[in-house]
Tab-separated table of C-alpha atoms in Angstrom:
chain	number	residue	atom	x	y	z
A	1	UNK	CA	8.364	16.459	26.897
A	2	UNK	CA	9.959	19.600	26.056
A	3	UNK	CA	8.659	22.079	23.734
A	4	UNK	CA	9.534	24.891	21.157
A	5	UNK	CA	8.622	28.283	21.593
A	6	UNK	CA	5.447	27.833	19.093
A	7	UNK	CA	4.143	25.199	21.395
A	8	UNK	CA	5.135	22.019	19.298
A	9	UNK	CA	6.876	19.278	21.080
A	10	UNK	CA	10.436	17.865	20.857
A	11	UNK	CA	8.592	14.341	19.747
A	12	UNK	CA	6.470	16.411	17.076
A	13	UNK	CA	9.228	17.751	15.035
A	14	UNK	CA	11.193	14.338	15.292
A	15	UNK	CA	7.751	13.031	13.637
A	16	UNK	CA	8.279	15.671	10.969
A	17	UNK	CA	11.592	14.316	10.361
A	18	UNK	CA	11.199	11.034	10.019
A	19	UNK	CA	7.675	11.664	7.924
A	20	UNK	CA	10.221	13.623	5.195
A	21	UNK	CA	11.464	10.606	4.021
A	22	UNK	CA	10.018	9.022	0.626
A	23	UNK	CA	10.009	5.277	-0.953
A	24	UNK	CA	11.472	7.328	-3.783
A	25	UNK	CA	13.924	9.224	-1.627
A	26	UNK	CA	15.254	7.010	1.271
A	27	UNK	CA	18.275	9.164	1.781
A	28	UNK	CA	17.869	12.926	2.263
A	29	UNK	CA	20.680	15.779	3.105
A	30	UNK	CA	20.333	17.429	6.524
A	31	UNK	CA	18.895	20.870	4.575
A	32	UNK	CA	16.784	18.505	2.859
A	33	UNK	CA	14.877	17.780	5.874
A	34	UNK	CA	14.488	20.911	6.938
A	35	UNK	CA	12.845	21.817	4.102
A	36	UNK	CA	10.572	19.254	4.248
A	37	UNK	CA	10.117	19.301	7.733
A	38	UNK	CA	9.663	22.979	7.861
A	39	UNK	CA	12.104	23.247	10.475
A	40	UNK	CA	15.014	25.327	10.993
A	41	UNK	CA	18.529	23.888	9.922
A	42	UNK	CA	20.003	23.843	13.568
A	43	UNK	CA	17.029	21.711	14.302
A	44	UNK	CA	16.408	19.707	11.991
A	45	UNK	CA	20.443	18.680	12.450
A	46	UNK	CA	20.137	18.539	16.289
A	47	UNK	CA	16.985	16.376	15.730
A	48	UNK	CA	19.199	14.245	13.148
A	49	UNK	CA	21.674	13.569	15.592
A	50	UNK	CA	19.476	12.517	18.652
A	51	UNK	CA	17.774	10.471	16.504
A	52	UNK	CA	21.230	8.630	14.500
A	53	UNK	CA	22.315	8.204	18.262
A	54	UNK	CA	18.662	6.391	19.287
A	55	UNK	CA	19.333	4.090	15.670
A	56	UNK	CA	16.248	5.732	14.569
A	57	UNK	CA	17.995	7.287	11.789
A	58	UNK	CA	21.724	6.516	10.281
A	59	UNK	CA	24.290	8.425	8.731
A	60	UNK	CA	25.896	7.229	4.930
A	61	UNK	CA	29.142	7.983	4.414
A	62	UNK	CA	28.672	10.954	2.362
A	63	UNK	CA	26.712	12.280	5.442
A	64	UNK	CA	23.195	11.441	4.039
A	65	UNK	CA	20.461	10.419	6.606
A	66	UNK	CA	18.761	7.272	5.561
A	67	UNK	CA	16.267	5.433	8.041
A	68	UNK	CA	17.875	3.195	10.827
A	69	UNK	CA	17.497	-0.386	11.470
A	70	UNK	CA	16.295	0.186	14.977
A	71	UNK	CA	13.344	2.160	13.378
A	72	UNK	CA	12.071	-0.774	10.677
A	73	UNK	CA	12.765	-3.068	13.993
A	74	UNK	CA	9.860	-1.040	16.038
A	75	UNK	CA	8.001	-0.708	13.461
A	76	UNK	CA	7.635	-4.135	12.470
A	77	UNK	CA	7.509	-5.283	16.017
A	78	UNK	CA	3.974	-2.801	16.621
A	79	UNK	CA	2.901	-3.308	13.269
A	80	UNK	CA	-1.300	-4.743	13.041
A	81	UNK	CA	-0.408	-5.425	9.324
A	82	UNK	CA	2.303	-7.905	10.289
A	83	UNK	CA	-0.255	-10.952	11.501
A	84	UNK	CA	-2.259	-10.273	8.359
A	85	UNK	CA	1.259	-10.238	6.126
A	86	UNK	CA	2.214	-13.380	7.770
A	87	UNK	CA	-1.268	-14.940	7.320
A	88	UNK	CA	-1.306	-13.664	3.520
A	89	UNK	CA	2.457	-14.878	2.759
A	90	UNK	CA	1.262	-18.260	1.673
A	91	UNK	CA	-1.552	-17.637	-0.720
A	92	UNK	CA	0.583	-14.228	-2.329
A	93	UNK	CA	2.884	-16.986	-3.294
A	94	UNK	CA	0.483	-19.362	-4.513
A	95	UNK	CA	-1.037	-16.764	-7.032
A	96	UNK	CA	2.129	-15.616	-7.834
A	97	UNK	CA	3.386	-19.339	-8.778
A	98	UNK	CA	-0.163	-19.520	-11.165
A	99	UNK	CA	-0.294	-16.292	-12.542
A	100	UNK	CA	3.883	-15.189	-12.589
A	101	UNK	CA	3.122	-11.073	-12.370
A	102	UNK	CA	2.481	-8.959	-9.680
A	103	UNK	CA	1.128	-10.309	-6.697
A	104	UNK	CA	-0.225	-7.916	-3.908
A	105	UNK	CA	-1.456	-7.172	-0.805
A	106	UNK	CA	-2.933	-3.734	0.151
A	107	UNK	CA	-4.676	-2.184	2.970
A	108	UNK	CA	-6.630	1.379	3.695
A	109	UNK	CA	-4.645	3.993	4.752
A	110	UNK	CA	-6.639	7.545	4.581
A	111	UNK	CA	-7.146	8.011	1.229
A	112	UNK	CA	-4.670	5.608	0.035
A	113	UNK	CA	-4.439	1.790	-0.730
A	114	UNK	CA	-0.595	1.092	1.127
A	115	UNK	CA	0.872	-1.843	-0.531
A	116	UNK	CA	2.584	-3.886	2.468
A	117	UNK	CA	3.207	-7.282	0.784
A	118	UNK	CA	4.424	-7.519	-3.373
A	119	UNK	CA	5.646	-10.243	-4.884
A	120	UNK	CA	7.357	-9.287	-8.778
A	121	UNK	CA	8.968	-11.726	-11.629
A	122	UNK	CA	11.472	-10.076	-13.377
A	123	UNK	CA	9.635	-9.884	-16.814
A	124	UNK	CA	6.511	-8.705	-15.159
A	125	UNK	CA	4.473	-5.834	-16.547
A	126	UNK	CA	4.991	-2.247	-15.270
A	127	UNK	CA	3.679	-1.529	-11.852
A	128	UNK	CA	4.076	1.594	-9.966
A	129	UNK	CA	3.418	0.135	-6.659
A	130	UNK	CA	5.525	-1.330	-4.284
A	131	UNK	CA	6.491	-2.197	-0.256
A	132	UNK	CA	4.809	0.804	2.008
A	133	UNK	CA	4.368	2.647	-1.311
A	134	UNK	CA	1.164	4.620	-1.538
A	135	UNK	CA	-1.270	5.228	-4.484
A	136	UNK	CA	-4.817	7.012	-3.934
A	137	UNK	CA	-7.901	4.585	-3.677
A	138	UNK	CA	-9.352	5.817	-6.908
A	139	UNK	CA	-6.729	5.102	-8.930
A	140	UNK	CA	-6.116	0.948	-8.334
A	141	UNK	CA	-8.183	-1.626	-8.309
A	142	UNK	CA	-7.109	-2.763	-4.758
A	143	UNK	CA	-8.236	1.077	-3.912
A	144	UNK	CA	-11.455	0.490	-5.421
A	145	UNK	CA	-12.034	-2.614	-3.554
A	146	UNK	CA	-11.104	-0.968	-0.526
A	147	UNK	CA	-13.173	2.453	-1.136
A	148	UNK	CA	-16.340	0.312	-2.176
A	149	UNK	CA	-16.285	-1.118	1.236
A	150	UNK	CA	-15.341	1.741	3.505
A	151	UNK	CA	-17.415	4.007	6.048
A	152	UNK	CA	-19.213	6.812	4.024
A	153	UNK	CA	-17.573	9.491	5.182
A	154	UNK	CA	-14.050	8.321	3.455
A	155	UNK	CA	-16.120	7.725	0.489
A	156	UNK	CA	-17.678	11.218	0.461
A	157	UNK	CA	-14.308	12.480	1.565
A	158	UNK	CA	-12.746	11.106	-1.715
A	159	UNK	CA	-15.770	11.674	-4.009
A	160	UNK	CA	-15.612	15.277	-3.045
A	161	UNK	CA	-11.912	15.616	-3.523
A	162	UNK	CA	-9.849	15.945	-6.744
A	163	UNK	CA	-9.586	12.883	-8.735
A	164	UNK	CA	-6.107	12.894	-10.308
A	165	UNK	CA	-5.917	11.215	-13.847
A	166	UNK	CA	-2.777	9.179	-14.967
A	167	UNK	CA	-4.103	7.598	-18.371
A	168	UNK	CA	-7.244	8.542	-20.587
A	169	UNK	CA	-8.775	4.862	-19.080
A	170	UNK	CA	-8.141	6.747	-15.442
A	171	UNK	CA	-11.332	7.306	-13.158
A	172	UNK	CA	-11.290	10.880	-12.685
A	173	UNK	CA	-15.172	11.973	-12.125
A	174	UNK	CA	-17.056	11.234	-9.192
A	175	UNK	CA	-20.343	10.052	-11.114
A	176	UNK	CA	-17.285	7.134	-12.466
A	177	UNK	CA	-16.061	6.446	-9.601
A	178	UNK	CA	-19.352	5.751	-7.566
A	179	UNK	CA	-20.521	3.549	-10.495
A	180	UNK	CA	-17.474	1.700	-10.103
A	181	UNK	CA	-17.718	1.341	-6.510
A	182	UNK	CA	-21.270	-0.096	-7.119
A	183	UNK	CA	-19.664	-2.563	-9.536
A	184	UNK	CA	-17.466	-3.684	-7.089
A	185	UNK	CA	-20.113	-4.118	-4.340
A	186	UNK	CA	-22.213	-6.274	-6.728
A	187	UNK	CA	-19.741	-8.279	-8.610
A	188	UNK	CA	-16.980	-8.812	-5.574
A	189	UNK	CA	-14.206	-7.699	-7.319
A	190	UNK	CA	-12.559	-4.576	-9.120
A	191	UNK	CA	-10.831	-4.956	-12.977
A	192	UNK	CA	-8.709	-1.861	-14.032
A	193	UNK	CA	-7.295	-1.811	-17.331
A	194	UNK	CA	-5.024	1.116	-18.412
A	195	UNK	CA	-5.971	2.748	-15.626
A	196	UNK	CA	-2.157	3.420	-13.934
A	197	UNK	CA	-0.404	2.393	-17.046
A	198	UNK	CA	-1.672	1.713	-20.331
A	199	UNK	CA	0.207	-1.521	-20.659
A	200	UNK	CA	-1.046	-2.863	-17.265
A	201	UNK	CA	-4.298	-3.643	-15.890
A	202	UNK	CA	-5.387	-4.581	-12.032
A	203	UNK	CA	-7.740	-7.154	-10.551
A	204	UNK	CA	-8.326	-6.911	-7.097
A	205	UNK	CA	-10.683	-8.806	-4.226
A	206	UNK	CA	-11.395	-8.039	-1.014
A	207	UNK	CA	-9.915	-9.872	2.173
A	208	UNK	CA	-12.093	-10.495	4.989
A	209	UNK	CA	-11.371	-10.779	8.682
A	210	UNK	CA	-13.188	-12.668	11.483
A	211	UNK	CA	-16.132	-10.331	11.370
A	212	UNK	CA	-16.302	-10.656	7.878
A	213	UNK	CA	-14.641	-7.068	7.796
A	214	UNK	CA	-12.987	-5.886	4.543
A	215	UNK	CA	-9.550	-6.021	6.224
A	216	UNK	CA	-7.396	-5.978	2.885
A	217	UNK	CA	-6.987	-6.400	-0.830
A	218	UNK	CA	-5.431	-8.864	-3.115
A	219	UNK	CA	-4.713	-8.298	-6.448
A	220	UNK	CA	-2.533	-8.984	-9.418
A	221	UNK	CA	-1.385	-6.483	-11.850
A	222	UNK	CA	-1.256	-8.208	-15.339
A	223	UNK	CA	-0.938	-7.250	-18.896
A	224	UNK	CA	-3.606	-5.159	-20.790
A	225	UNK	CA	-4.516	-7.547	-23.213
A	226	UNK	CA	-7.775	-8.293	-22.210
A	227	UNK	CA	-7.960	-11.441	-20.555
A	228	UNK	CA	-7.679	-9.972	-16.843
A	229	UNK	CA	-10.737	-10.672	-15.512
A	230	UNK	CA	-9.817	-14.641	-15.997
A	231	UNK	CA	-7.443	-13.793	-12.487
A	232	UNK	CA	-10.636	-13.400	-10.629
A	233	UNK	CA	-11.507	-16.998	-9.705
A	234	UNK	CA	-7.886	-17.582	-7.847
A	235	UNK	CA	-7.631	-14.277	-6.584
A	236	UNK	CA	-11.105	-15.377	-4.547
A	237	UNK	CA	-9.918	-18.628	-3.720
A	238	UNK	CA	-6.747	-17.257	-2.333
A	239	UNK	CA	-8.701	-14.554	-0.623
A	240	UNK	CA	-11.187	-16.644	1.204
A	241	UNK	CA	-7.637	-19.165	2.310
A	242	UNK	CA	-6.391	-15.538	4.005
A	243	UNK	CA	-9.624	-15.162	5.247
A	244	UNK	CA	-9.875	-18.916	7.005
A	245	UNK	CA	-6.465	-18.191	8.302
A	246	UNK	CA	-6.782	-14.806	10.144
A	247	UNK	CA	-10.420	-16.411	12.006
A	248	UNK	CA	-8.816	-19.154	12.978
A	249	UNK	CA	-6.205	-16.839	14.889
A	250	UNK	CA	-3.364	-19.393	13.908
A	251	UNK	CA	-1.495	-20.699	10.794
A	252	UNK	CA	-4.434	-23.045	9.363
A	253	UNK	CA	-3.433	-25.350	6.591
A	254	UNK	CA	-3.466	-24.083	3.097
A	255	UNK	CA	-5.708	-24.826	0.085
A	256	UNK	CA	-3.734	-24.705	-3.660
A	257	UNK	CA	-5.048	-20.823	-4.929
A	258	UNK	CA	-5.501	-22.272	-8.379
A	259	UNK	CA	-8.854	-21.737	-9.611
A	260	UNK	CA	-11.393	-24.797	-9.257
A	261	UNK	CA	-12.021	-26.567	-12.603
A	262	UNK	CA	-16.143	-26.419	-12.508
A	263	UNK	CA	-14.985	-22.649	-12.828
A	264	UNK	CA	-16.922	-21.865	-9.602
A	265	UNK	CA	-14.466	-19.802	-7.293
């Protein structure tokens, strides 16, 4: 593998250019790159151009660089969140068919909850999250579920760092946010209203793999009216279906996510 003069590879910068592109900003300028790359111009363009002729990246026709097909292709292909998208699928769609808003599916990434699965209505309520969008654990209630249930050292990690606030409702101390996590721990699931948005709140439950692992979250991001805590029981019910379905190891049949009528999830 060739390497630059400072000792960084060829396959290290081409990381740093693929790594400059956004969910917000899917197509960059060559310059643009650079900048965020930190790399020269004449790089960053060279890499650019080894990388459109790989498919890794493509060229619009104004001469933006957007992300290639080839790229998604691998990605997808190598993916460990694929198997747990595909065994999630079903019971998304279920709560989204009962509750008709925001349907989720999250998992830890650092010190972020990445969404990897959404499911939207068109008159849904305002969510900022989306397909391999990011938002930092404290600040969700699929983050919180996540967070309550991860090693201590991410924990400390994120206690210790700075606690961005979006809305007055917004956990932004760490004393508040290890309460919460305690709450989650004890009561199984995470309720977050006006916490991203003052309009919206979040419910979120953990997903459990084979070992009984937190693998993921589910949630639902509903209106702030007050009633979101009623979402719990088929969030549960749709969680422990995901959860049958990734022990099993194959597509097991599928139990209705709607909540059970003795009111016992």
């Amino acid at each position: 593998m060739s390497r630059a003069a400072t000792g960084e590879s060829s396959l290290a910068r081409a990381v740093r250019v693929i790594a400059a592109f956004t969910p917000d900003e899917p197509e960059l300028r060559v310059s643009e790159i650079a900048r965020r790359s930190g790399l020269h111009v004449a790089t960053a363009s060279r890499l650019v151009a080894e990388l459109v002729t790989h498919g890794l990246l493509e060229r619009g026709p104004r001469r933006e660089v957007r992300v290639g097909v080839r790229l998604w292709e691998l990605a997808a292909r190598a993916s460990p969140t694929m198997s747990l998208r595909d065994a999630a699928l079903p019971y998304l769609e279920d709560v989204h068919a009962v509750v008709g808003q925001h349907t989720q599916l999250g998992v830890l990434d650092g010190t972020d909850v990445l969404f990897v699965e959404r499911l939207s209505a068109r008159d849904a309520i305002i969510n900022y999250s989306r397909i391999a969008g990011r938002i930092p654990l404290h600040l969700s209630s699929s983050g919180q579920v996540l967070l309550a249930h991860a090693p201590h050292e991410l924990q400390n990690r994120v206690l210790a760092g700075t606690l961005e606030r979006h809305t007055p409702r917004s956990v932004a101390t760490p004393e508040a946010l290890r309460d919460a996590l305690d709450s989650v721990r004890r009561t199984g699931y995470a309720v977050l209203p006006g916490h991203l948005h003052p309009d919206a709140a979040g419910v979120a439950v953990p997903v459990r793999g084979a070992l009984n692992e937190v693998v993921a979250a589910l949630s639902v991001i509903v209106p702030n009216d007050g009633r979101a805590q009623a979402n719990v029981p088929v969030l549960l019910a749709a969680a422990r279906g995901i959860g049958r379905t990734l022990s099993a190891g194959v597509s097991a049949p599928r139990t209705s996510a709607r909540a059970p009528s003795s009111g016992t999830p």
